[in-house]
């Protein structure tokens, strides 16, 4: 078995105003940097055998804080990127039903095979995204069998793992909150149907700690 800490990146300026990022490369804001440092301090006494990050800088910056206190380097993997939202990327959530009313309605209905309007990047359907993410998560779970690893990624990636562990259909409504800089613990067990067991979700107590002595 492999212990997997699935971590969402710290806050960005776009998170704060609810602007859709997807594959657009937005850095952490000041609060996100604080969150990443708090996260790293929380994990510094847990020995990690590997840290693998999405290649988008908000994840890389978060992973870098963890790696610094762990004394190991970060592996970068674009396969752990957030879902690509096509023409939705760069828009406020509140603008989407006005700009793309039909596509927005389909998105909200969670049709697993519905495409996005074209944009700077090629959008992914729910099914395409879920397949990509799970291939990469399970790859690292098998590669580091019997060890503890951190995968630093995005809200959508966390949700894919949650759905797999709970065996939820792709069109089911989201039932969990995706917290910035949260720790979400899974265990890889090859005897399970989807390979993942959920141990704990949404650990964010560390974000309220006073880090004066640790930074």
PDB file of C-alpha atoms in Angstrom:
ATOM      1  CA  UNK A   1       0.000   0.000   0.000  1.00  0.00           C
ATOM      2  CA  UNK A   2       1.028   3.627  -0.542  1.00  0.00           C
ATOM      3  CA  UNK A   3       0.041   6.622   1.584  1.00  0.00           C
ATOM      4  CA  UNK A   4      -0.870   9.570  -0.640  1.00  0.00           C
ATOM      5  CA  UNK A   5      -1.237  13.145   0.584  1.00  0.00           C
ATOM      6  CA  UNK A   6      -3.194  14.938  -2.107  1.00  0.00           C
ATOM      7  CA  UNK A   7      -2.753  18.680  -1.649  1.00  0.00           C
ATOM      8  CA  UNK A   8      -4.410  21.639  -3.315  1.00  0.00           C
ATOM      9  CA  UNK A   9      -2.218  24.662  -4.021  1.00  0.00           C
ATOM     10  CA  UNK A  10      -2.462  27.830  -1.936  1.00  0.00           C
ATOM     11  CA  UNK A  11      -4.713  30.727  -2.853  1.00  0.00           C
ATOM     12  CA  UNK A  12      -4.207  32.845  -5.967  1.00  0.00           C
ATOM     13  CA  UNK A  13      -5.593  36.281  -6.791  1.00  0.00           C
ATOM     14  CA  UNK A  14      -7.991  34.572  -9.191  1.00  0.00           C
ATOM     15  CA  UNK A  15      -9.221  32.178  -6.504  1.00  0.00           C
ATOM     16  CA  UNK A  16     -10.004  35.199  -4.338  1.00  0.00           C
ATOM     17  CA  UNK A  17     -12.269  36.770  -6.962  1.00  0.00           C
ATOM     18  CA  UNK A  18     -13.639  33.471  -8.362  1.00  0.00           C
ATOM     19  CA  UNK A  19     -12.041  33.653 -11.793  1.00  0.00           C
ATOM     20  CA  UNK A  20     -11.634  30.338 -13.608  1.00  0.00           C
ATOM     21  CA  UNK A  21      -7.968  29.367 -14.012  1.00  0.00           C
ATOM     22  CA  UNK A  22      -7.763  25.896 -15.537  1.00  0.00           C
ATOM     23  CA  UNK A  23      -4.510  25.678 -17.505  1.00  0.00           C
ATOM     24  CA  UNK A  24      -3.799  29.416 -17.237  1.00  0.00           C
ATOM     25  CA  UNK A  25      -0.669  29.873 -15.126  1.00  0.00           C
ATOM     26  CA  UNK A  26      -1.507  32.105 -12.160  1.00  0.00           C
ATOM     27  CA  UNK A  27       0.944  32.427  -9.206  1.00  0.00           C
ATOM     28  CA  UNK A  28       0.124  32.363  -5.511  1.00  0.00           C
ATOM     29  CA  UNK A  29      -0.926  35.642  -3.928  1.00  0.00           C
ATOM     30  CA  UNK A  30       0.379  36.765  -0.527  1.00  0.00           C
ATOM     31  CA  UNK A  31      -2.250  34.738   1.305  1.00  0.00           C
ATOM     32  CA  UNK A  32      -1.460  31.695  -0.805  1.00  0.00           C
ATOM     33  CA  UNK A  33       2.220  31.980   0.059  1.00  0.00           C
ATOM     34  CA  UNK A  34       1.327  32.188   3.744  1.00  0.00           C
ATOM     35  CA  UNK A  35      -0.868  29.119   3.378  1.00  0.00           C
ATOM     36  CA  UNK A  36       1.903  27.190   1.618  1.00  0.00           C
ATOM     37  CA  UNK A  37       4.362  27.982   4.420  1.00  0.00           C
ATOM     38  CA  UNK A  38       1.814  26.907   7.044  1.00  0.00           C
ATOM     39  CA  UNK A  39       1.194  23.699   5.123  1.00  0.00           C
ATOM     40  CA  UNK A  40       4.917  22.965   4.909  1.00  0.00           C
ATOM     41  CA  UNK A  41       5.343  23.554   8.638  1.00  0.00           C
ATOM     42  CA  UNK A  42       2.471  21.160   9.371  1.00  0.00           C
ATOM     43  CA  UNK A  43       4.101  18.422   7.296  1.00  0.00           C
ATOM     44  CA  UNK A  44       7.731  18.921   8.275  1.00  0.00           C
ATOM     45  CA  UNK A  45       7.638  16.089  10.823  1.00  0.00           C
ATOM     46  CA  UNK A  46       6.006  13.656   8.387  1.00  0.00           C
ATOM     47  CA  UNK A  47       8.711  12.007   6.302  1.00  0.00           C
ATOM     48  CA  UNK A  48       7.757  12.171   2.645  1.00  0.00           C
ATOM     49  CA  UNK A  49       9.489   9.880   0.179  1.00  0.00           C
ATOM     50  CA  UNK A  50       8.542  11.997  -2.836  1.00  0.00           C
ATOM     51  CA  UNK A  51       6.797  15.246  -3.721  1.00  0.00           C
ATOM     52  CA  UNK A  52       5.242  15.449  -7.180  1.00  0.00           C
ATOM     53  CA  UNK A  53       3.657  18.674  -8.410  1.00  0.00           C
ATOM     54  CA  UNK A  54       1.576  19.891 -11.291  1.00  0.00           C
ATOM     55  CA  UNK A  55       3.696  22.081 -13.576  1.00  0.00           C
ATOM     56  CA  UNK A  56       1.490  25.161 -13.042  1.00  0.00           C
ATOM     57  CA  UNK A  57       3.291  27.673 -10.841  1.00  0.00           C
ATOM     58  CA  UNK A  58       0.623  27.879  -8.150  1.00  0.00           C
ATOM     59  CA  UNK A  59       1.221  24.189  -7.454  1.00  0.00           C
ATOM     60  CA  UNK A  60       4.994  24.357  -7.956  1.00  0.00           C
ATOM     61  CA  UNK A  61       5.274  27.232  -5.468  1.00  0.00           C
ATOM     62  CA  UNK A  62       3.211  25.334  -2.898  1.00  0.00           C
ATOM     63  CA  UNK A  63       5.217  22.150  -3.395  1.00  0.00           C
ATOM     64  CA  UNK A  64       8.454  24.126  -3.123  1.00  0.00           C
ATOM     65  CA  UNK A  65       7.637  25.209   0.419  1.00  0.00           C
ATOM     66  CA  UNK A  66       6.999  21.597   1.431  1.00  0.00           C
ATOM     67  CA  UNK A  67      10.134  20.357  -0.307  1.00  0.00           C
ATOM     68  CA  UNK A  68      12.281  23.004   1.382  1.00  0.00           C
ATOM     69  CA  UNK A  69      11.402  21.736   4.866  1.00  0.00           C
ATOM     70  CA  UNK A  70      11.542  18.090   3.794  1.00  0.00           C
ATOM     71  CA  UNK A  71      14.999  18.513   2.295  1.00  0.00           C
ATOM     72  CA  UNK A  72      14.064  16.835  -0.974  1.00  0.00           C
ATOM     73  CA  UNK A  73      13.443  18.061  -4.508  1.00  0.00           C
ATOM     74  CA  UNK A  74      10.084  18.364  -6.289  1.00  0.00           C
ATOM     75  CA  UNK A  75       9.201  16.301  -9.352  1.00  0.00           C
ATOM     76  CA  UNK A  76       7.107  18.146 -11.931  1.00  0.00           C
ATOM     77  CA  UNK A  77       4.358  16.452 -13.912  1.00  0.00           C
ATOM     78  CA  UNK A  78       1.938  18.237 -16.258  1.00  0.00           C
ATOM     79  CA  UNK A  79      -0.369  15.238 -15.914  1.00  0.00           C
ATOM     80  CA  UNK A  80      -1.442  16.615 -12.530  1.00  0.00           C
ATOM     81  CA  UNK A  81      -2.678  19.896 -14.009  1.00  0.00           C
ATOM     82  CA  UNK A  82      -6.138  21.249 -13.336  1.00  0.00           C
ATOM     83  CA  UNK A  83      -8.834  20.490 -15.884  1.00  0.00           C
ATOM     84  CA  UNK A  84      -8.711  22.663 -18.988  1.00  0.00           C
ATOM     85  CA  UNK A  85     -11.900  24.703 -19.373  1.00  0.00           C
ATOM     86  CA  UNK A  86     -11.344  25.993 -22.909  1.00  0.00           C
ATOM     87  CA  UNK A  87     -13.128  29.300 -23.548  1.00  0.00           C
ATOM     88  CA  UNK A  88     -14.264  29.504 -19.908  1.00  0.00           C
ATOM     89  CA  UNK A  89     -10.705  30.137 -18.696  1.00  0.00           C
ATOM     90  CA  UNK A  90      -9.929  33.658 -17.567  1.00  0.00           C
ATOM     91  CA  UNK A  91     -13.576  34.540 -16.908  1.00  0.00           C
ATOM     92  CA  UNK A  92     -15.338  35.195 -13.620  1.00  0.00           C
ATOM     93  CA  UNK A  93     -17.740  32.418 -12.635  1.00  0.00           C
ATOM     94  CA  UNK A  94     -20.492  35.042 -12.529  1.00  0.00           C
ATOM     95  CA  UNK A  95     -19.853  35.972 -16.181  1.00  0.00           C
ATOM     96  CA  UNK A  96     -20.111  32.430 -17.552  1.00  0.00           C
ATOM     97  CA  UNK A  97     -23.932  32.136 -17.765  1.00  0.00           C
ATOM     98  CA  UNK A  98     -24.015  35.482 -19.572  1.00  0.00           C
ATOM     99  CA  UNK A  99     -21.215  34.769 -22.051  1.00  0.00           C
ATOM    100  CA  UNK A 100     -21.960  31.084 -22.689  1.00  0.00           C
ATOM    101  CA  UNK A 101     -25.505  30.337 -21.458  1.00  0.00           C
ATOM    102  CA  UNK A 102     -25.946  26.996 -23.227  1.00  0.00           C
ATOM    103  CA  UNK A 103     -22.437  25.692 -22.516  1.00  0.00           C
ATOM    104  CA  UNK A 104     -22.723  26.849 -18.909  1.00  0.00           C
ATOM    105  CA  UNK A 105     -26.001  24.951 -18.436  1.00  0.00           C
ATOM    106  CA  UNK A 106     -24.416  21.787 -19.840  1.00  0.00           C
ATOM    107  CA  UNK A 107     -21.381  22.260 -17.575  1.00  0.00           C
ATOM    108  CA  UNK A 108     -23.615  22.581 -14.516  1.00  0.00           C
ATOM    109  CA  UNK A 109     -25.474  19.423 -15.534  1.00  0.00           C
ATOM    110  CA  UNK A 110     -22.149  17.513 -15.382  1.00  0.00           C
ATOM    111  CA  UNK A 111     -22.497  15.720 -18.719  1.00  0.00           C
ATOM    112  CA  UNK A 112     -19.286  13.624 -18.638  1.00  0.00           C
ATOM    113  CA  UNK A 113     -18.696  14.024 -22.365  1.00  0.00           C
ATOM    114  CA  UNK A 114     -19.737  17.654 -22.940  1.00  0.00           C
ATOM    115  CA  UNK A 115     -17.045  19.830 -24.574  1.00  0.00           C
ATOM    116  CA  UNK A 116     -16.214  23.453 -23.704  1.00  0.00           C
ATOM    117  CA  UNK A 117     -16.332  26.386 -26.128  1.00  0.00           C
ATOM    118  CA  UNK A 118     -12.938  26.906 -27.812  1.00  0.00           C
ATOM    119  CA  UNK A 119     -10.414  29.165 -26.120  1.00  0.00           C
ATOM    120  CA  UNK A 120      -6.684  29.701 -25.726  1.00  0.00           C
ATOM    121  CA  UNK A 121      -6.391  26.051 -24.625  1.00  0.00           C
ATOM    122  CA  UNK A 122      -8.229  22.926 -25.725  1.00  0.00           C
ATOM    123  CA  UNK A 123     -10.905  22.082 -23.145  1.00  0.00           C
ATOM    124  CA  UNK A 124     -11.303  18.651 -21.572  1.00  0.00           C
ATOM    125  CA  UNK A 125     -14.508  16.767 -20.906  1.00  0.00           C
ATOM    126  CA  UNK A 126     -15.077  15.444 -17.390  1.00  0.00           C
ATOM    127  CA  UNK A 127     -14.294  11.933 -18.614  1.00  0.00           C
ATOM    128  CA  UNK A 128     -11.060  12.960 -20.351  1.00  0.00           C
ATOM    129  CA  UNK A 129      -9.913  14.873 -17.292  1.00  0.00           C
ATOM    130  CA  UNK A 130     -10.794  12.111 -14.823  1.00  0.00           C
ATOM    131  CA  UNK A 131      -9.013   9.504 -16.939  1.00  0.00           C
ATOM    132  CA  UNK A 132      -5.857  11.635 -17.191  1.00  0.00           C
ATOM    133  CA  UNK A 133      -5.729  12.385 -13.484  1.00  0.00           C
ATOM    134  CA  UNK A 134      -6.313   8.831 -12.311  1.00  0.00           C
ATOM    135  CA  UNK A 135      -3.669   7.430 -14.654  1.00  0.00           C
ATOM    136  CA  UNK A 136      -1.093   9.744 -13.072  1.00  0.00           C
ATOM    137  CA  UNK A 137      -2.195   9.280  -9.459  1.00  0.00           C
ATOM    138  CA  UNK A 138      -2.136   5.496  -9.758  1.00  0.00           C
ATOM    139  CA  UNK A 139       1.191   5.599 -11.583  1.00  0.00           C
ATOM    140  CA  UNK A 140       2.870   7.280  -8.622  1.00  0.00           C
ATOM    141  CA  UNK A 141       0.986   5.115  -6.117  1.00  0.00           C
ATOM    142  CA  UNK A 142       2.496   2.022  -7.756  1.00  0.00           C
ATOM    143  CA  UNK A 143       5.937   3.565  -8.279  1.00  0.00           C
ATOM    144  CA  UNK A 144       6.263   4.415  -4.577  1.00  0.00           C
ATOM    145  CA  UNK A 145       4.527   1.330  -3.209  1.00  0.00           C
ATOM    146  CA  UNK A 146       4.815   1.078   0.566  1.00  0.00           C
ATOM    147  CA  UNK A 147       5.949   4.697   0.928  1.00  0.00           C
ATOM    148  CA  UNK A 148       4.369   8.091   1.645  1.00  0.00           C
ATOM    149  CA  UNK A 149       4.133  10.677  -1.119  1.00  0.00           C
ATOM    150  CA  UNK A 150       2.616  14.126  -1.608  1.00  0.00           C
ATOM    151  CA  UNK A 151       0.906  15.069  -4.854  1.00  0.00           C
ATOM    152  CA  UNK A 152       0.483  18.842  -5.066  1.00  0.00           C
ATOM    153  CA  UNK A 153      -2.191  19.752  -7.557  1.00  0.00           C
ATOM    154  CA  UNK A 154      -5.583  21.426  -7.953  1.00  0.00           C
ATOM    155  CA  UNK A 155      -9.166  21.292  -6.776  1.00  0.00           C
ATOM    156  CA  UNK A 156     -10.366  19.285  -9.741  1.00  0.00           C
ATOM    157  CA  UNK A 157      -7.612  16.717  -9.214  1.00  0.00           C
ATOM    158  CA  UNK A 158      -8.653  16.324  -5.570  1.00  0.00           C
ATOM    159  CA  UNK A 159     -12.232  15.773  -6.661  1.00  0.00           C
ATOM    160  CA  UNK A 160     -11.216  13.061  -9.139  1.00  0.00           C
ATOM    161  CA  UNK A 161      -9.468  11.129  -6.382  1.00  0.00           C
ATOM    162  CA  UNK A 162     -12.451  11.575  -4.043  1.00  0.00           C
ATOM    163  CA  UNK A 163     -14.864  10.258  -6.681  1.00  0.00           C
ATOM    164  CA  UNK A 164     -12.641   7.266  -7.354  1.00  0.00           C
ATOM    165  CA  UNK A 165     -12.312   6.415  -3.658  1.00  0.00           C
ATOM    166  CA  UNK A 166     -16.069   6.777  -3.117  1.00  0.00           C
ATOM    167  CA  UNK A 167     -16.913   5.069  -6.418  1.00  0.00           C
ATOM    168  CA  UNK A 168     -19.119   8.002  -7.427  1.00  0.00           C
ATOM    169  CA  UNK A 169     -20.353   8.409 -11.007  1.00  0.00           C
ATOM    170  CA  UNK A 170     -18.849  11.271 -12.997  1.00  0.00           C
ATOM    171  CA  UNK A 171     -22.194  13.038 -13.344  1.00  0.00           C
ATOM    172  CA  UNK A 172     -22.947  13.032  -9.584  1.00  0.00           C
ATOM    173  CA  UNK A 173     -23.031  16.472  -7.909  1.00  0.00           C
ATOM    174  CA  UNK A 174     -19.922  17.522  -5.995  1.00  0.00           C
ATOM    175  CA  UNK A 175     -20.334  16.644  -2.317  1.00  0.00           C
ATOM    176  CA  UNK A 176     -17.127  18.004  -0.766  1.00  0.00           C
ATOM    177  CA  UNK A 177     -15.394  21.371  -0.388  1.00  0.00           C
ATOM    178  CA  UNK A 178     -12.040  21.845  -2.134  1.00  0.00           C
ATOM    179  CA  UNK A 179      -9.904  23.891   0.242  1.00  0.00           C
ATOM    180  CA  UNK A 180      -6.756  25.763  -0.761  1.00  0.00           C
ATOM    181  CA  UNK A 181      -3.610  24.340   0.900  1.00  0.00           C
ATOM    182  CA  UNK A 182      -5.592  21.433   2.343  1.00  0.00           C
ATOM    183  CA  UNK A 183      -4.249  17.975   3.135  1.00  0.00           C
ATOM    184  CA  UNK A 184      -6.383  15.126   1.832  1.00  0.00           C
ATOM    185  CA  UNK A 185      -5.178  11.634   2.740  1.00  0.00           C
ATOM    186  CA  UNK A 186      -5.660   8.542   0.618  1.00  0.00           C
ATOM    187  CA  UNK A 187      -4.235   5.045   0.645  1.00  0.00           C
ATOM    188  CA  UNK A 188      -3.503   3.085  -2.495  1.00  0.00           C
ATOM    189  CA  UNK A 189      -4.825  -0.452  -2.177  1.00  0.00           C
ATOM    190  CA  UNK A 190      -4.662  -2.568  -5.350  1.00  0.00           C
ATOM    191  CA  UNK A 191      -7.423  -4.843  -4.040  1.00  0.00           C
ATOM    192  CA  UNK A 192      -9.969  -2.018  -4.292  1.00  0.00           C
ATOM    193  CA  UNK A 193     -11.986  -1.434  -7.453  1.00  0.00           C
ATOM    194  CA  UNK A 194     -10.512   2.022  -8.150  1.00  0.00           C
ATOM    195  CA  UNK A 195      -7.335   1.558  -6.123  1.00  0.00           C
ATOM    196  CA  UNK A 196      -7.933   4.365  -3.624  1.00  0.00           C
ATOM    197  CA  UNK A 197      -9.216   4.477  -0.048  1.00  0.00           C
ATOM    198  CA  UNK A 198     -10.084   7.849   1.504  1.00  0.00           C
ATOM    199  CA  UNK A 199      -8.495   8.269   4.947  1.00  0.00           C
ATOM    200  CA  UNK A 200      -9.270  11.924   5.726  1.00  0.00           C
ATOM    201  CA  UNK A 201     -10.517  14.956   3.830  1.00  0.00           C
ATOM    202  CA  UNK A 202      -9.997  18.690   4.064  1.00  0.00           C
ATOM    203  CA  UNK A 203      -7.382  19.060   6.804  1.00  0.00           C
ATOM    204  CA  UNK A 204      -6.943  22.840   7.115  1.00  0.00           C
ATOM    205  CA  UNK A 205      -6.354  23.410  10.836  1.00  0.00           C
ATOM    206  CA  UNK A 206      -2.737  24.313  10.073  1.00  0.00           C
ATOM    207  CA  UNK A 207      -3.879  27.429   8.208  1.00  0.00           C
ATOM    208  CA  UNK A 208      -4.928  29.007  11.495  1.00  0.00           C
ATOM    209  CA  UNK A 209      -1.640  28.357  13.331  1.00  0.00           C
ATOM    210  CA  UNK A 210       0.681  31.195  14.348  1.00  0.00           C
ATOM    211  CA  UNK A 211       3.796  30.615  12.257  1.00  0.00           C
ATOM    212  CA  UNK A 212       5.931  33.355  13.798  1.00  0.00           C
ATOM    213  CA  UNK A 213       8.408  30.840  15.189  1.00  0.00           C
ATOM    214  CA  UNK A 214       8.488  28.588  12.157  1.00  0.00           C
ATOM    215  CA  UNK A 215       9.136  31.084   9.359  1.00  0.00           C
TER     216      UNK A 215
END
